[in-house]
mmCIF file of C-alpha atoms in Angstrom:
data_model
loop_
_atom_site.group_PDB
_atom_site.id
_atom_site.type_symbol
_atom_site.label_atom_id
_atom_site.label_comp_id
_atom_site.label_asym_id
_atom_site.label_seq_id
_atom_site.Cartn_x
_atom_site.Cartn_y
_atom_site.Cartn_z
ATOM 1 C CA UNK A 1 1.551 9.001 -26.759
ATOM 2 C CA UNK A 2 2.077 7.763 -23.823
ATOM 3 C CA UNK A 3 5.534 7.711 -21.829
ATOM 4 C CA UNK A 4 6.789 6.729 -18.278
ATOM 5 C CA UNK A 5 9.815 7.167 -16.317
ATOM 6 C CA UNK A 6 12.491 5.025 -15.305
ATOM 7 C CA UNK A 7 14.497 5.913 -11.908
ATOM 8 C CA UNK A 8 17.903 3.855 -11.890
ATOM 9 C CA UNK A 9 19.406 3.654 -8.866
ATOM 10 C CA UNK A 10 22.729 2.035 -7.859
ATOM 11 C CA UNK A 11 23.041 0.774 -4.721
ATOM 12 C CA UNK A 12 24.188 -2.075 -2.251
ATOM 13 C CA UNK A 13 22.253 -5.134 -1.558
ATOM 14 C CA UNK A 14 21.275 -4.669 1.969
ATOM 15 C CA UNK A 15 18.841 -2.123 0.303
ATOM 16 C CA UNK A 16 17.458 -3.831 -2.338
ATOM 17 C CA UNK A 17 14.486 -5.145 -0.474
ATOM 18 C CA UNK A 18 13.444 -1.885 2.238
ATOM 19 C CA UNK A 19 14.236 0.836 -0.798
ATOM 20 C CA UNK A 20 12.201 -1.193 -3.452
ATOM 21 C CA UNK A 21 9.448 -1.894 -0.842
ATOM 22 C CA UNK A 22 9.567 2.293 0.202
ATOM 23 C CA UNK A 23 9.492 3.624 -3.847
ATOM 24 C CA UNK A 24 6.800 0.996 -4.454
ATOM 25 C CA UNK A 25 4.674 2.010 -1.509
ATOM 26 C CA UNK A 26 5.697 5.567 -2.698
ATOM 27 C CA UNK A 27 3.981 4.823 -6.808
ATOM 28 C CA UNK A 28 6.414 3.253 -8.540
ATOM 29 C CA UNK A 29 4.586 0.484 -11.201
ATOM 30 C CA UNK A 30 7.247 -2.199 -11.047
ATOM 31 C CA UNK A 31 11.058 -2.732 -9.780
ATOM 32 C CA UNK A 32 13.105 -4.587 -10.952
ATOM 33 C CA UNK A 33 16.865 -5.513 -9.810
ATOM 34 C CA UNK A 34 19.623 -6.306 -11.995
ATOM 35 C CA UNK A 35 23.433 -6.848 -11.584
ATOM 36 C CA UNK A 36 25.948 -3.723 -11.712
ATOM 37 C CA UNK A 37 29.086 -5.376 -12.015
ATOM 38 C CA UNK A 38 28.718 -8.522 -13.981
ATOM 39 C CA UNK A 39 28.972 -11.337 -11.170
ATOM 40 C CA UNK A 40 27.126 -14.595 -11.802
ATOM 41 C CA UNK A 41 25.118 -15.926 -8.670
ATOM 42 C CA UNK A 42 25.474 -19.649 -8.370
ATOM 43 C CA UNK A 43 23.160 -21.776 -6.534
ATOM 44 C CA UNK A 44 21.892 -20.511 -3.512
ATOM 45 C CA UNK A 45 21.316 -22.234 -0.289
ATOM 46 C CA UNK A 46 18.020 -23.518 0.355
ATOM 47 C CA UNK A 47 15.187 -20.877 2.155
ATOM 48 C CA UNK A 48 18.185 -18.242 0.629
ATOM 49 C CA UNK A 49 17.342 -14.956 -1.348
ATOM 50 C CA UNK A 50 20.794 -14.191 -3.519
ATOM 51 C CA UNK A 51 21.630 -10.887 -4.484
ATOM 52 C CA UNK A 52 24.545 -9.401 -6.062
ATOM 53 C CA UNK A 53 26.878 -7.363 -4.140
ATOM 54 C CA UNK A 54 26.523 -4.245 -6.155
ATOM 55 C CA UNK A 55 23.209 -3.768 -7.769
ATOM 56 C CA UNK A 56 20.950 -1.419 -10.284
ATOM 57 C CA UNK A 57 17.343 -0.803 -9.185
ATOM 58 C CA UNK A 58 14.961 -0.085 -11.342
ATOM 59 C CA UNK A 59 11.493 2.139 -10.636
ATOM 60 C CA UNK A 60 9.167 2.480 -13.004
ATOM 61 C CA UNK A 61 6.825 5.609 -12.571
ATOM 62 C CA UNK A 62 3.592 7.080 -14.591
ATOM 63 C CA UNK A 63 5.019 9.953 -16.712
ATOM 64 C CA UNK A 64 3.204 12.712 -14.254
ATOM 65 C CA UNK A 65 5.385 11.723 -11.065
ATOM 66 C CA UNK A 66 8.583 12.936 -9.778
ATOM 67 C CA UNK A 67 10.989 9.783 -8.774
ATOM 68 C CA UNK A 68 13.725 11.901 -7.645
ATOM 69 C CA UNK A 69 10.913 13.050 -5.261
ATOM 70 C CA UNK A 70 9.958 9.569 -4.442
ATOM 71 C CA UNK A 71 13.805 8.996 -4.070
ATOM 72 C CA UNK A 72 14.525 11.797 -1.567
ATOM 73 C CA UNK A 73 11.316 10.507 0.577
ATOM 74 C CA UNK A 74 12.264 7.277 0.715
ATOM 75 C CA UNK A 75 16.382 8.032 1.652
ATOM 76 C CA UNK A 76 15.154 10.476 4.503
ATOM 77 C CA UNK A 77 12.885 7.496 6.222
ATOM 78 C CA UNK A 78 16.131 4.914 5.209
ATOM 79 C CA UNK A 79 18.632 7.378 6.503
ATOM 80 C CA UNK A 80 20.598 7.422 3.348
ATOM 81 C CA UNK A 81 22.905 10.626 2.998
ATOM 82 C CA UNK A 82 24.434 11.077 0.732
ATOM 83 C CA UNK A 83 22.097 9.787 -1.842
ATOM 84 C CA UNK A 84 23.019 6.870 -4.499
ATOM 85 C CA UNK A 85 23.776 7.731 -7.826
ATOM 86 C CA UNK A 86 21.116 7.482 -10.004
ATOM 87 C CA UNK A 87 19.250 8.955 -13.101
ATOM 88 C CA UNK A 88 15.855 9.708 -14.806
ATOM 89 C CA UNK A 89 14.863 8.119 -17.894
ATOM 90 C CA UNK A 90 11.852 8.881 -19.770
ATOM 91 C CA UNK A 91 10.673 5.873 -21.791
ATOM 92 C CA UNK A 92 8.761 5.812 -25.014
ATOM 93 C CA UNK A 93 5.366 3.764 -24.803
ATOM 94 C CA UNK A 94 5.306 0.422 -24.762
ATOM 95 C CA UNK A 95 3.128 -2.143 -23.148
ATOM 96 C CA UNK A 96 4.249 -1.913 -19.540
ATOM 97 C CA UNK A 97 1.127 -2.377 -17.853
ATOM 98 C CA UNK A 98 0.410 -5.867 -20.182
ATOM 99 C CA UNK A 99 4.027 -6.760 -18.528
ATOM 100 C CA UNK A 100 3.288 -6.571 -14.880
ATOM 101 C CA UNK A 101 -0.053 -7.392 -14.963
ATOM 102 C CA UNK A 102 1.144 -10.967 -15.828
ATOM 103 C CA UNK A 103 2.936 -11.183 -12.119
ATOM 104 C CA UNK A 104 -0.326 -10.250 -10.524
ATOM 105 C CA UNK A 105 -2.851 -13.608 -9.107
ATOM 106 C CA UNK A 106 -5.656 -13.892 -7.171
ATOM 107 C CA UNK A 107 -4.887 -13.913 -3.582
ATOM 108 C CA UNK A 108 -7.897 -14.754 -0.793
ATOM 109 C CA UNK A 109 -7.359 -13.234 2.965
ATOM 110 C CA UNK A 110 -8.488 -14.884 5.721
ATOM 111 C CA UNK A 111 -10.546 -17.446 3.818
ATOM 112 C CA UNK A 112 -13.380 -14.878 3.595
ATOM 113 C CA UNK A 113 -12.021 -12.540 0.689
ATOM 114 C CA UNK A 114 -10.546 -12.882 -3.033
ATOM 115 C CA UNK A 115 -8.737 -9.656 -4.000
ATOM 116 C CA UNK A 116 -8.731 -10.101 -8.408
ATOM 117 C CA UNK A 117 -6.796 -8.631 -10.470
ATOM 118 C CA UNK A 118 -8.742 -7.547 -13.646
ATOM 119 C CA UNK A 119 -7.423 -9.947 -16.028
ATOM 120 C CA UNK A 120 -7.315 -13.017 -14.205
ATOM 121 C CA UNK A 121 -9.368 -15.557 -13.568
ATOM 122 C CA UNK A 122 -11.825 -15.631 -11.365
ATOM 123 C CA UNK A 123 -11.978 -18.469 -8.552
ATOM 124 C CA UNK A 124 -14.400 -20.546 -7.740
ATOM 125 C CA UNK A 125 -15.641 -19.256 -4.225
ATOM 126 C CA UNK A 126 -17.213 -21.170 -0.946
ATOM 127 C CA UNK A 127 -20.000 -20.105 0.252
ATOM 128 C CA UNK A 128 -18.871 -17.486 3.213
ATOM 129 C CA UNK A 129 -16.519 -16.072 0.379
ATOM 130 C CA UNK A 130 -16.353 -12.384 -1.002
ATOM 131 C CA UNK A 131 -14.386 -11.352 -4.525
ATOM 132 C CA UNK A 132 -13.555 -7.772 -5.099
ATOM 133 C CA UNK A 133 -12.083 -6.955 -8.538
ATOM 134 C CA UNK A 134 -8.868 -4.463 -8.371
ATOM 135 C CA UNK A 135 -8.099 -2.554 -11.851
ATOM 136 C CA UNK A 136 -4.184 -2.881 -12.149
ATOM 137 C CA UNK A 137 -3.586 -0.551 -14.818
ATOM 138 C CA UNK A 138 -5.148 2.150 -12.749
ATOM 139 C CA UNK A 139 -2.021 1.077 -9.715
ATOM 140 C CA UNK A 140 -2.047 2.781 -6.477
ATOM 141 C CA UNK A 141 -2.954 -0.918 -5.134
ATOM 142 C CA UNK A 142 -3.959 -4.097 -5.318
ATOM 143 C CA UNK A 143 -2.963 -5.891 -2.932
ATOM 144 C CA UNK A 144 0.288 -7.203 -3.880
ATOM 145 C CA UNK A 145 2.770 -4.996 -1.468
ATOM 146 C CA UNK A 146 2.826 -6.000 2.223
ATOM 147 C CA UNK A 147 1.591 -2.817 3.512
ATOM 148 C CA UNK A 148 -1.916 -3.277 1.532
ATOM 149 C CA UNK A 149 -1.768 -7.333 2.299
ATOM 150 C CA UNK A 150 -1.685 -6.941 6.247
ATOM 151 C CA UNK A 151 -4.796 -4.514 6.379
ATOM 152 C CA UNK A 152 -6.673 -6.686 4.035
ATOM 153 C CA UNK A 153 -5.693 -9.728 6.567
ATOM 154 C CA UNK A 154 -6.646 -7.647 9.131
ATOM 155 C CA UNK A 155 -10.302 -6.320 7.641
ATOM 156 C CA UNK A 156 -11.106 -9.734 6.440
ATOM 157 C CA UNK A 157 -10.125 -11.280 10.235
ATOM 158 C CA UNK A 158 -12.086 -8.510 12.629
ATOM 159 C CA UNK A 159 -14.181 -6.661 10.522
ATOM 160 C CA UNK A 160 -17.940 -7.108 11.736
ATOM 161 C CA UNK A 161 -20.922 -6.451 9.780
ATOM 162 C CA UNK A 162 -22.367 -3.078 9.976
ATOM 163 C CA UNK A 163 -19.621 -1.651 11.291
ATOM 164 C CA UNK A 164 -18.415 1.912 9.956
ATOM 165 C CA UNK A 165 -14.846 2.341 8.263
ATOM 166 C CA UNK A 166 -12.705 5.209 7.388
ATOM 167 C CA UNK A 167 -10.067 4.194 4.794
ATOM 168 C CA UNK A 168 -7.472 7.253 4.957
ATOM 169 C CA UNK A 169 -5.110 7.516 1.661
ATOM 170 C CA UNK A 170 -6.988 5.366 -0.061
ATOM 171 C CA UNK A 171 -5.211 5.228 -3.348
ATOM 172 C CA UNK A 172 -7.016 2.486 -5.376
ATOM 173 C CA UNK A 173 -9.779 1.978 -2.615
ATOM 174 C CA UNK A 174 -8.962 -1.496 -2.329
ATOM 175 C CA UNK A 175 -9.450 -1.132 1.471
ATOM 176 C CA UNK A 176 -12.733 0.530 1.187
ATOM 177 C CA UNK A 177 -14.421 -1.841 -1.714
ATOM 178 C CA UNK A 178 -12.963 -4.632 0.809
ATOM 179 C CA UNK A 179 -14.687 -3.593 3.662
ATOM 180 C CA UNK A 180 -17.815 -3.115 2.124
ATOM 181 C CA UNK A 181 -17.507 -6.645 0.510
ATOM 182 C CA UNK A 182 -16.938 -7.946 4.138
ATOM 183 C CA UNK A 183 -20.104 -6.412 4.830
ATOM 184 C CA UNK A 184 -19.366 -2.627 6.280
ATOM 185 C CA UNK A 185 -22.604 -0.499 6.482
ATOM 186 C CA UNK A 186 -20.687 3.036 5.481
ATOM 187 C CA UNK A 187 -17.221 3.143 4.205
ATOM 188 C CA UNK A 188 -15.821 6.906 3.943
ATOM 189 C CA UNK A 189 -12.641 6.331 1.233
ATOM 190 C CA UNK A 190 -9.993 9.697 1.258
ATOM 191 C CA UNK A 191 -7.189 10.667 -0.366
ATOM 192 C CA UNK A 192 -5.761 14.203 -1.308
ATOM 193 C CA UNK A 193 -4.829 12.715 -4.376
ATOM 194 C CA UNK A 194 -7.193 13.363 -7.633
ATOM 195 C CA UNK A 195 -6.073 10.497 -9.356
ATOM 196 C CA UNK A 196 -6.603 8.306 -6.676
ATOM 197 C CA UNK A 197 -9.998 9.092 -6.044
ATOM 198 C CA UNK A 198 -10.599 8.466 -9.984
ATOM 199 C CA UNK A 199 -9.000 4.986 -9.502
ATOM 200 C CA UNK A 200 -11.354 4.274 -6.159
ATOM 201 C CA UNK A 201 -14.301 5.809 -8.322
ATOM 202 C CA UNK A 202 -13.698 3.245 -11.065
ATOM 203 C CA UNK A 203 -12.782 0.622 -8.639
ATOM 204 C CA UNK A 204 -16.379 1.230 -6.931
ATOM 205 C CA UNK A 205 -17.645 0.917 -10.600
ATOM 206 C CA UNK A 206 -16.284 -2.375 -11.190
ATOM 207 C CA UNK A 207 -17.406 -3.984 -8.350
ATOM 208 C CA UNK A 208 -20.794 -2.628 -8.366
ATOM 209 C CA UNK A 209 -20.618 -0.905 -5.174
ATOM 210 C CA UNK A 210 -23.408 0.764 -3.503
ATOM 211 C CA UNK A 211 -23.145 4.583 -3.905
ATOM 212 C CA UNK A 212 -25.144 5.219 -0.487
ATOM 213 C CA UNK A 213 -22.290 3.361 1.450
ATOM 214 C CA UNK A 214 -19.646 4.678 -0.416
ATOM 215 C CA UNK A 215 -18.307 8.494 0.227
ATOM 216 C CA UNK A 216 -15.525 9.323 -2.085
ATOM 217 C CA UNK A 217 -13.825 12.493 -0.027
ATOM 218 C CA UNK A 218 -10.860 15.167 -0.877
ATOM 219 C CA UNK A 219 -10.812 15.790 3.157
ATOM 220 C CA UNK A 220 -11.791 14.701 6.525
ATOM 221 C CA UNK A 221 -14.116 17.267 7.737
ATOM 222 C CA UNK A 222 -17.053 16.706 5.694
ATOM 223 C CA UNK A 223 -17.312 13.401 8.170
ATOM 224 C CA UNK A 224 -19.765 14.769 11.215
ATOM 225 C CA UNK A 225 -19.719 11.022 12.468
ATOM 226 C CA UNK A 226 -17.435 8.590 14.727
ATOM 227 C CA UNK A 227 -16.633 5.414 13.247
ATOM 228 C CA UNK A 228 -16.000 1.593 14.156
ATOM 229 C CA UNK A 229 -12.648 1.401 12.144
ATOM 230 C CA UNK A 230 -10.009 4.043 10.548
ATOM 231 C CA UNK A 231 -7.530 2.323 8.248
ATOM 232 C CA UNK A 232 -4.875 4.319 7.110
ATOM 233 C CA UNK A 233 -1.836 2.488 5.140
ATOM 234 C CA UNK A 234 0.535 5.691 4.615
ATOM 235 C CA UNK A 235 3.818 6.408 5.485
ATOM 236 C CA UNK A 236 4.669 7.181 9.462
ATOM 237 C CA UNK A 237 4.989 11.593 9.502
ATOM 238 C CA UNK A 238 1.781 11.738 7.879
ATOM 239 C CA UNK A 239 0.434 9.124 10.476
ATOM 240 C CA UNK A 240 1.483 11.096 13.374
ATOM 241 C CA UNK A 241 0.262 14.607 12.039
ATOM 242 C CA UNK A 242 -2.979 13.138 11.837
ATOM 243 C CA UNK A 243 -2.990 11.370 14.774
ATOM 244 C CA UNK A 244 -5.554 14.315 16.567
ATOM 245 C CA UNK A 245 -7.607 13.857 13.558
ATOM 246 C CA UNK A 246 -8.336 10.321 13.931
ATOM 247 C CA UNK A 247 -8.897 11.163 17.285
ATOM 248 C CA UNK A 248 -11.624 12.944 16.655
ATOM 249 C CA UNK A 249 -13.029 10.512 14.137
ATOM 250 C CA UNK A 250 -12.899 7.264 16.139
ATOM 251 C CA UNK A 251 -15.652 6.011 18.122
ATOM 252 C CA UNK A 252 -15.014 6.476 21.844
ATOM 253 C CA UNK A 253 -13.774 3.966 23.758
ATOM 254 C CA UNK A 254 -14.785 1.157 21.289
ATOM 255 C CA UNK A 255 -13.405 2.470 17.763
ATOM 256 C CA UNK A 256 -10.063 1.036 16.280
ATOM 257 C CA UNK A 257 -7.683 2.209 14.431
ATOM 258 C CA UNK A 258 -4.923 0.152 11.893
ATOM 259 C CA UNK A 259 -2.126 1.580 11.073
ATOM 260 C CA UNK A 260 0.341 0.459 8.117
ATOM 261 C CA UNK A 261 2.772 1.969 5.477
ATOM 262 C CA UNK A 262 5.173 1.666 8.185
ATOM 263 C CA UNK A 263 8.885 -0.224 8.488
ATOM 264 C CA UNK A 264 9.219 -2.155 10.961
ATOM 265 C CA UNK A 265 12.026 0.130 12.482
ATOM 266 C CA UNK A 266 9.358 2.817 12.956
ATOM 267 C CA UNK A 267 7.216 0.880 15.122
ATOM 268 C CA UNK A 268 8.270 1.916 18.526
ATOM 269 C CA UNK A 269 8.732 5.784 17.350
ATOM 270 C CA UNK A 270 4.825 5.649 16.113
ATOM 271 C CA UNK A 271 3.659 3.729 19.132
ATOM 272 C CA UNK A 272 5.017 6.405 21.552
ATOM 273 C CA UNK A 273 2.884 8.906 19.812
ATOM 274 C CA UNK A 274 -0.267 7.123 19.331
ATOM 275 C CA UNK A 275 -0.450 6.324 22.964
ATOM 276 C CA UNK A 276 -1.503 10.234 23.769
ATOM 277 C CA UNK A 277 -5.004 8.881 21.815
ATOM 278 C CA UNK A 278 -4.721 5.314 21.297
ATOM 279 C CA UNK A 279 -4.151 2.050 23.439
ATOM 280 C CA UNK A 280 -1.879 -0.503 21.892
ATOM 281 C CA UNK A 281 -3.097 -3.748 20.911
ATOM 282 C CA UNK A 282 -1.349 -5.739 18.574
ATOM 283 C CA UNK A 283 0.774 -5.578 15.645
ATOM 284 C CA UNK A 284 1.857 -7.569 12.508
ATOM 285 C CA UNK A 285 4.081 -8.136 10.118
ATOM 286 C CA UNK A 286 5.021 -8.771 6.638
ATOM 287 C CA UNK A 287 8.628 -8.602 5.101
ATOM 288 C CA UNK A 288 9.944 -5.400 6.513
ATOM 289 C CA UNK A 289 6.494 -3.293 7.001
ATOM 290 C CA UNK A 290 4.310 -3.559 9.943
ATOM 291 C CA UNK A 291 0.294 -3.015 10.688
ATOM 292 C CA UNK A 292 -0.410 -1.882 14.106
ATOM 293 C CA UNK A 293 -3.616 -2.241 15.779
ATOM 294 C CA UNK A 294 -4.907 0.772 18.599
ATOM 295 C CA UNK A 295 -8.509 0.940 20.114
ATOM 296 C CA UNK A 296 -9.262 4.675 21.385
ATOM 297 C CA UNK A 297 -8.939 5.836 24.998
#
């Protein structure tokens, strides 16, 4: 049987929207944010999004994770100390993934690509238009949080055909499938992560993907090649460890790299460091997360 795990969290409302954004980008399945102290919320003004003073989050999380790990990561890149109260609660099964899949639609970047949610509808598609199917019940991705959103933007506004990607952390391999769709000549999707290489592997599957452009990888340094494009949407320590590794993996002088997973307050503090590889060219941003754009030096 099948069970899952519920981290409740009490908190303000000025961190409703950065801590459910961090545990979602961190695995959770779903939040959801309810009222702790039993005050209504009249009308709002217009372009206004009403919260209650003191609020309960809710996390969701596969039975296998940790959320009091996923907590403590996300307080130390929020600052929070102490931490809020909150509990674990393991959940009997029930039809979770039936629930959220609902929430999930179609959603088309750039006017080139349709990122679907298995389940939904497919659209009707133009003629320069690409559709990648995403598995939802296998999560890690698909497209919904702002962090995946701005690189698929990004891919589906730059990417040229026959160009050669790295997709680092690639959870779901929404990235990599993308990039192929968009017409990449050798995508190389890694993760550390077991389960997300099964989901990318399925993923692939799904969308029929060609396994001689496709390299599933554990590691980097099976890759003996410099590529066009490294996209890595993870959070910002990892990002700067491996800053010497992407180094190495970029083409010189022409290769770019995209960087997400990152709040915006982390910008400048990941720009100084990339700068010892990478030239600064542009950067983006959705809700409280940021993409930024580097060409190597």
């Amino acid at each position: 049987m099948l069970h899952w795990k519920q981290l409740e969290i009490h908190i303000d409302k000025n961190l409703a929207e950065p801590l459910g954004d961090l545990l979602t980008g961190l695995g959770a399945l779903a939040i959801t944010l309810v009222d702790a102290e039993d005050h209504p919320i009249f009308e709002p003004d217009l372009g206004e999004t009403p919260y209650w003073e003191k609020m309960i989050l809710l996390a969701l999380f596969a039975e296998e994770d940790n959320p009091s790990l996923q907590l403590n990561t996300a307080a130390k890149i929020l600052n929070l100390n102490p931490l809020p109260t909150y509990q674990v609660k393991l959940l009997k099964e029930k039809d979770w993934q039936n629930q959220w899949k609902k929430f999930l639609k179609p959603r088309c970047y750039a006017n080139k690509l349709w990122v679907v949610p298995t389940g939904c509808q497919p659209p009707v598609l133009e003629a320069q238009q690409k559709m990648i199917q995403i598995n939802p019940g296998l999560a890690f991705g698909t497209g919904s949080h702002p962090t995946t959103s701005l690189c698929l933007q990004w891919l589906a506004e730059h990417l040229k055909p026959q160009q050669t990607v790295i997709d680092y952390g690639c959870g779901s391999g929404i990235l990599a499938i993308a990039a192929l769709a968009l017409g990449a000549e050798q995508v190389y999707a890694i993760d550390h992560d077991d389960q997300a290489l099964a989901a990318t592997l399925e993923n692939a599957k799904l969308n029929h993907v060609d396994k001689k452009k496709l390299a599933i990888l554990k590691h980097a340094n099976s890759i003996n090649t410099r590529v066009d494009i490294i996209v890595a949407n993870i959070l910002l320590q990892p990002l700067i460890e491996l800053l010497p590794v992407f180094d190495k993996l970029s083409q010189k002088n022409t290769g770019k790299v995209i960087f997400s997973g990152v709040l915006s307050a982390q910008e400048q503090q990941l720009k100084d460091k990339m700068l010892a590889f990478f030239q600064y060219v542009n950067s983006q941003t959705e809700k409280n997360w940021i993409l930024l754009e580097g060409m190597h030096v």
